[in-house]
Every structure is written in C-alpha cells, then in structure tokens.
PDB file of C-alpha atoms in Angstrom:
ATOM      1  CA  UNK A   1       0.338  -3.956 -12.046  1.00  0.00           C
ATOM      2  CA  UNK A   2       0.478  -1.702 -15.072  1.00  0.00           C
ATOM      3  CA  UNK A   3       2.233   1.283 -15.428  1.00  0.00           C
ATOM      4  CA  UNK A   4       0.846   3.696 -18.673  1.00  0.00           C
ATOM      5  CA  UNK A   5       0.382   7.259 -19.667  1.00  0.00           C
ATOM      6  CA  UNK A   6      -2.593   9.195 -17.889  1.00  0.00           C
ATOM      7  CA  UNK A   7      -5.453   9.122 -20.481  1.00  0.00           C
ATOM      8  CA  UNK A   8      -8.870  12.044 -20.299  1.00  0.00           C
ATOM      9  CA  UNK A   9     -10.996   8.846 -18.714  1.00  0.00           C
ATOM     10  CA  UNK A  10      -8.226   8.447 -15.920  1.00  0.00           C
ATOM     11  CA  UNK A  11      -9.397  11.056 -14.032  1.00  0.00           C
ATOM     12  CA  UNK A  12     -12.038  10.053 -11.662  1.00  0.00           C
ATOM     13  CA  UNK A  13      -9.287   7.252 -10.530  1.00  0.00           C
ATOM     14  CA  UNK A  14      -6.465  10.113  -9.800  1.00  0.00           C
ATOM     15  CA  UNK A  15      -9.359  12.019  -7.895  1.00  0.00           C
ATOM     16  CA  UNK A  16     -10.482   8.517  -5.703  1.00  0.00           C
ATOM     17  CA  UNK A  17      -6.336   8.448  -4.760  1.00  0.00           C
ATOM     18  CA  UNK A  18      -6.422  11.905  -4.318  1.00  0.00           C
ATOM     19  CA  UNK A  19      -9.156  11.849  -1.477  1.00  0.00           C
ATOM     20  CA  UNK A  20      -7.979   8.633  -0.046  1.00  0.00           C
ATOM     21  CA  UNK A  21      -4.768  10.650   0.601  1.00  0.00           C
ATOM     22  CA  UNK A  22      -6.507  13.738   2.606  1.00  0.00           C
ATOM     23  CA  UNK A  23      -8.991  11.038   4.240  1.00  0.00           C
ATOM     24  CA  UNK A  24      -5.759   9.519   5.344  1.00  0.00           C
ATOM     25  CA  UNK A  25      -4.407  12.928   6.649  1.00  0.00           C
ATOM     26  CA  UNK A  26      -1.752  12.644   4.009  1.00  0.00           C
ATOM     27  CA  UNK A  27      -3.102  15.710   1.265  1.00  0.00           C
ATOM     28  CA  UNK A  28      -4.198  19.250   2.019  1.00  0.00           C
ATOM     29  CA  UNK A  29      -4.509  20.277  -1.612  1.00  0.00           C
ATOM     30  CA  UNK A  30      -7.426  19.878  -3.382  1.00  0.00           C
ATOM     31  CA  UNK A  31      -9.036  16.452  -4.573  1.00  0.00           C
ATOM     32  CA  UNK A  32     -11.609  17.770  -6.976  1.00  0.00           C
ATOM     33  CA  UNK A  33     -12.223  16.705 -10.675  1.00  0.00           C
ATOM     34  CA  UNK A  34     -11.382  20.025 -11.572  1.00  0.00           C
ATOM     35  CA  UNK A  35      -8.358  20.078 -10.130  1.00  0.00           C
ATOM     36  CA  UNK A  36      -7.270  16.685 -11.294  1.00  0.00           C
ATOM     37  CA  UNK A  37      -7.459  17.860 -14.726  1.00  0.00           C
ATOM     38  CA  UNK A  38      -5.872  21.234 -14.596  1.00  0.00           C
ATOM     39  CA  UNK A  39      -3.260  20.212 -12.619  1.00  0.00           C
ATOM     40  CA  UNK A  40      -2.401  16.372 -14.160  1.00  0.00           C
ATOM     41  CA  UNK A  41      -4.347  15.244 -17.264  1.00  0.00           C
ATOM     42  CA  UNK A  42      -4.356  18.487 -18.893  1.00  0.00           C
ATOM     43  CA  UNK A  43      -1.925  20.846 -17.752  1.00  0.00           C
ATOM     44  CA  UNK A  44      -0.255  23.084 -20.229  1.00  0.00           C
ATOM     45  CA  UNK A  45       3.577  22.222 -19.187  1.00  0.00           C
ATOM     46  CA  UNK A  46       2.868  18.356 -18.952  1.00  0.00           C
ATOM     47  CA  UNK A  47       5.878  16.876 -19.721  1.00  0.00           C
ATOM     48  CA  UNK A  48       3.627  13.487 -19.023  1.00  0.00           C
ATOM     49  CA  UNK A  49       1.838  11.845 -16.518  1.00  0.00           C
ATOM     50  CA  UNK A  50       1.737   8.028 -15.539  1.00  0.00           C
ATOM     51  CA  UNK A  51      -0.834   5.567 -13.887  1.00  0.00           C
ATOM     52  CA  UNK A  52       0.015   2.770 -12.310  1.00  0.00           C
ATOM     53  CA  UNK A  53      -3.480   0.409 -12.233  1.00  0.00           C
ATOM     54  CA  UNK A  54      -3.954  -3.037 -10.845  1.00  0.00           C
ATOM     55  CA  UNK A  55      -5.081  -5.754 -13.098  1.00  0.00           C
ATOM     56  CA  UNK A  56      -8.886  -4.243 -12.912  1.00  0.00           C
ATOM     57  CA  UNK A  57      -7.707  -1.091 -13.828  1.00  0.00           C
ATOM     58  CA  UNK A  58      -8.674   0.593 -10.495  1.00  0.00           C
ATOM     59  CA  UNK A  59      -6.039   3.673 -10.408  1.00  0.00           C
ATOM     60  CA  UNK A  60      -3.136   2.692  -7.380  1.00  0.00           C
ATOM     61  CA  UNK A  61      -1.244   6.107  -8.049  1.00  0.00           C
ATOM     62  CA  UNK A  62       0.250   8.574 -10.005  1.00  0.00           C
ATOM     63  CA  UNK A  63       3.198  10.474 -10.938  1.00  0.00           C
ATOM     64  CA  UNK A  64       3.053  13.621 -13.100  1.00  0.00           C
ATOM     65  CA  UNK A  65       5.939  15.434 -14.459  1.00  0.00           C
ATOM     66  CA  UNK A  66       5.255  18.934 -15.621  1.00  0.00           C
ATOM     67  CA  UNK A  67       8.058  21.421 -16.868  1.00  0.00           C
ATOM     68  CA  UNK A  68       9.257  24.371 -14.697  1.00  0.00           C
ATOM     69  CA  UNK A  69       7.749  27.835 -16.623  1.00  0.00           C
ATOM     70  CA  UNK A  70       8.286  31.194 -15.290  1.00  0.00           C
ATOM     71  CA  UNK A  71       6.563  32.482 -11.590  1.00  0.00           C
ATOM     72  CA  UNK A  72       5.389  28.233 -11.047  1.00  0.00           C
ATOM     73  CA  UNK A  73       4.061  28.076  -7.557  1.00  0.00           C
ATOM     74  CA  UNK A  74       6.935  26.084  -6.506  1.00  0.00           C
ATOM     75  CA  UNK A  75       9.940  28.347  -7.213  1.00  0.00           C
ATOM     76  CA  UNK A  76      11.303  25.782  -9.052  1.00  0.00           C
ATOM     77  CA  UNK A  77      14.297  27.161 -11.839  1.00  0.00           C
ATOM     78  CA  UNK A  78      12.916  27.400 -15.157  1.00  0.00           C
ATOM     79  CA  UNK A  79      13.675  24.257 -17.816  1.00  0.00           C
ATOM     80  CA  UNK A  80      13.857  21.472 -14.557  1.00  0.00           C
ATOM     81  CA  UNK A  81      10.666  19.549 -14.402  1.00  0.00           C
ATOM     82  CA  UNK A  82       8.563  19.267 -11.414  1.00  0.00           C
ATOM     83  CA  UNK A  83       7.906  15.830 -10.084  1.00  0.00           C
ATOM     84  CA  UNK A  84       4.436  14.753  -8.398  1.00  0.00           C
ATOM     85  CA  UNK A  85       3.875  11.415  -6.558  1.00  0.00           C
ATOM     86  CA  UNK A  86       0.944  10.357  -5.231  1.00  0.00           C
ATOM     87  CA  UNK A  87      -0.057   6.715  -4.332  1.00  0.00           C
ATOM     88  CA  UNK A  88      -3.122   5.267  -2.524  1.00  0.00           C
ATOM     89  CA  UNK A  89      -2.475   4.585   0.927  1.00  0.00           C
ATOM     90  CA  UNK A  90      -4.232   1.187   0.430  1.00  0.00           C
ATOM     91  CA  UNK A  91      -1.589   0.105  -2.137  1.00  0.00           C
ATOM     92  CA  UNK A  92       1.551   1.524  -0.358  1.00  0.00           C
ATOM     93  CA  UNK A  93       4.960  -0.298  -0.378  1.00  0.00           C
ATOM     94  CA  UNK A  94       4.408  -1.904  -2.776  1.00  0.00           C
ATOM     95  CA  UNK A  95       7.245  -0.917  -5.369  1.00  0.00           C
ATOM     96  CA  UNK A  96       4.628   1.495  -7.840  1.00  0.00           C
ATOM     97  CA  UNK A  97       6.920   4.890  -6.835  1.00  0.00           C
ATOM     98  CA  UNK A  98       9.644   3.042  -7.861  1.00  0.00           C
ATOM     99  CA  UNK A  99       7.833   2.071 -11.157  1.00  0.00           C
ATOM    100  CA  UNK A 100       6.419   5.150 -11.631  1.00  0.00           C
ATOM    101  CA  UNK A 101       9.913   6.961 -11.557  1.00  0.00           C
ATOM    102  CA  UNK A 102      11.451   4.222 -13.833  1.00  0.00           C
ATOM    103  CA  UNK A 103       8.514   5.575 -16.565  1.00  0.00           C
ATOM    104  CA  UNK A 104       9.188   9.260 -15.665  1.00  0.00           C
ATOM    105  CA  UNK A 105      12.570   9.513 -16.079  1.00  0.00           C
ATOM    106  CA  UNK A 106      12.649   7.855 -19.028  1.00  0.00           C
ATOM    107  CA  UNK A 107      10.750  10.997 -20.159  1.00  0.00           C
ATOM    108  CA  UNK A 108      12.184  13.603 -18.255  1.00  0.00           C
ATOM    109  CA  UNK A 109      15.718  12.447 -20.790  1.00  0.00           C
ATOM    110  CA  UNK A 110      13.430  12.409 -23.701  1.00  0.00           C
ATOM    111  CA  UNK A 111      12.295  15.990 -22.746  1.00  0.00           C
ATOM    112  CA  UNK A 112      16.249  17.124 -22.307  1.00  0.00           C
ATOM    113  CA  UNK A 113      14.992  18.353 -19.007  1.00  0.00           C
ATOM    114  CA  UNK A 114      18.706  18.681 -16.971  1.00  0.00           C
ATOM    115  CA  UNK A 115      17.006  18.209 -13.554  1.00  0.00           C
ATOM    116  CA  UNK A 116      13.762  17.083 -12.107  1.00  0.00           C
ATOM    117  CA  UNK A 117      12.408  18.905  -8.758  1.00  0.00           C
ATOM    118  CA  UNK A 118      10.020  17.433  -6.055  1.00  0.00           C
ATOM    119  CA  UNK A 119       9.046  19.691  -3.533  1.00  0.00           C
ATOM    120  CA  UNK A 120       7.790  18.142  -0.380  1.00  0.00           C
ATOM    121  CA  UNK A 121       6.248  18.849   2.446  1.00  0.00           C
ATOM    122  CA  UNK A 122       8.959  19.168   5.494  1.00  0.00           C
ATOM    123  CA  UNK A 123       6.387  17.006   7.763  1.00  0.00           C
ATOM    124  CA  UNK A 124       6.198  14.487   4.716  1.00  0.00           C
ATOM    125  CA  UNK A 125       8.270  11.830   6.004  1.00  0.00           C
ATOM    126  CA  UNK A 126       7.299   9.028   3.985  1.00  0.00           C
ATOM    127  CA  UNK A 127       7.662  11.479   1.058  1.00  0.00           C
ATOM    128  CA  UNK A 128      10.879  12.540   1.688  1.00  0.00           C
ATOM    129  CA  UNK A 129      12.210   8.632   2.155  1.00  0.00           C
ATOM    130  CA  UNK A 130      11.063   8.231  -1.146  1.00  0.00           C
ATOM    131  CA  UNK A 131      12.616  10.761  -3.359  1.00  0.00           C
ATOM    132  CA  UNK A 132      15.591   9.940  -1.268  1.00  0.00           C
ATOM    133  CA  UNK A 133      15.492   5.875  -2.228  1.00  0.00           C
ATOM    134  CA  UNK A 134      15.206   7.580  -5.605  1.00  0.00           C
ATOM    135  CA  UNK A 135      18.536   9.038  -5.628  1.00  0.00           C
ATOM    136  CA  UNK A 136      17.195  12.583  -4.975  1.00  0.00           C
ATOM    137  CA  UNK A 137      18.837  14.993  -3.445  1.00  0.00           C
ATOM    138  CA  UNK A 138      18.002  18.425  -0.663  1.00  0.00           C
ATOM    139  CA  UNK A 139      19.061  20.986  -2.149  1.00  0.00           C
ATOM    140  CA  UNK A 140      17.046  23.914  -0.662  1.00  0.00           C
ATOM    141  CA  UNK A 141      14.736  24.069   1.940  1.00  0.00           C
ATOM    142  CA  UNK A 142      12.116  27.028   1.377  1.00  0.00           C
ATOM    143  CA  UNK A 143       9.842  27.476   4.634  1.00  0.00           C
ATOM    144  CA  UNK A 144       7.758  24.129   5.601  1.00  0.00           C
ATOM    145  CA  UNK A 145       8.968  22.309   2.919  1.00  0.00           C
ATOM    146  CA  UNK A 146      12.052  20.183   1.267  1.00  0.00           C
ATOM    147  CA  UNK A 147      12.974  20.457  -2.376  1.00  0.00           C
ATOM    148  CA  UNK A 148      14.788  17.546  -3.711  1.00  0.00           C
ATOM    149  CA  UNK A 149      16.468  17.657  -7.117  1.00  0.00           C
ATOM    150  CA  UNK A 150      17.520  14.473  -9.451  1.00  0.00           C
ATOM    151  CA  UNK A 151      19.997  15.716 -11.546  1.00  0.00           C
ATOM    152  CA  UNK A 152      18.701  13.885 -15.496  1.00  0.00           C
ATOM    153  CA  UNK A 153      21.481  12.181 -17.818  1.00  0.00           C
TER     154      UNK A 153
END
C-alpha cells in the first residue's frame, strides 16, 4: 500500500470509494465527479489531501484536510482544520486510516493548524471508533452528529 498526495487524475478513484460507501449504506453526501473535485482535489482551503492506493494503484481511500474559513458548513472554529476520512468498504481494517492520519498530521503541524476537527455522523459508529483510536476527542455534539477535535503539536 501507498500512501501520497491526491493528484487532478485521482479523482475518478475518490468518486469509485465514494459510491462504494453510499452502495454500502455508509455515505449520504454526494459521490459525483463534481463533487469530488470541489470538495477534495481542488478545494480552495485544502490544507492537502492523501490517497492511499494498492500496488495497482486502484484508490483504497482518502483523507482530506481542509482549513476551517469563516460560515464552513460544519461550524467548525476558524484556523482548526477539518478532517475527512473515507475508505472503501472492500479494503476496511486494514490499517490505511491509521496511515492516512500519520500523513495528515504531519501536515496539519506544517500548516501551524492548533487543532484538527472531524465531524461525524452520531449513527457513524465505525467512524467514531476511529477518530477515537486516533486520539480524538468529543468535544461538542451539534444535533445528529459528533465533533471530535485532535488538539496539533
């Protein structure tokens, strides 16, 4: 397994986890191209975004970290960054969150960000376990969802 930045010709792999996730009853957001791109390869606040990819390059999962801005849909304080997991349910438990994280925090210090938000979905159990294993913390529960902060540094 390799764990990289997201490149432009990663997207159609984020998208195939993407919709593997809502076919799984896992994702309600959209799956789209569109999307994938606006909201991970080439959103204005990226802080960065990682891949991890199996030895064919087929796309396992993601994490994105994008800094907090002013009025961002999650409420979260302005200057954290916002944390984004998502892995294919076909490649699950395998140890790529906990890669993933090691990549995006090494960023998230880089970026002088002081805390990192992820803001899951209160049904989200497996979610929740794995911010949690990631030393995460609740720290405010807005309604149908738990926000978990890692406090960077």
């Amino acid at each position: 397994m390799n764990i990289r930045p997201v490149r432009q010709d990663d997207a159609e792999g984020i998208c195939a986890v993407l919709k593997e996730l809502t076919a799984a009853g896992k994702r309600t957001r959209p799956s789209d191209l569109d999307f994938v791109r606006a909201n991970y390869v080439d959103h204005p606040d990226k802080i960065d975004c990682f891949v991890a990819e199996d030895d064919d390059g087929t796309i396992l999962g993601f994490q994105s970290l994008r800094l907090a801005t002013e009025g961002n849909e999650f409420g979260t304080p302005v200057g954290w960054a916002m944390a984004g997991t998502h892995i294919s349910p076909r490649a699950a438990r395998k140890g790529i969150g906990a890669k993933l994280f090691a990549a995006t925090k090494v960023v998230a210090l880089q970026a002088g960000v002081p805390a990192i938000e992820a803001y899951i979905g209160a049904s989200n159990e497996e979610g929740l376990a794995y911010y949690e294993a990631m030393g995460f913390r609740t720290y405010r529960e807005p309604e149908g969802a738990i926000c978990k902060s890692y406090a960077v540094g």
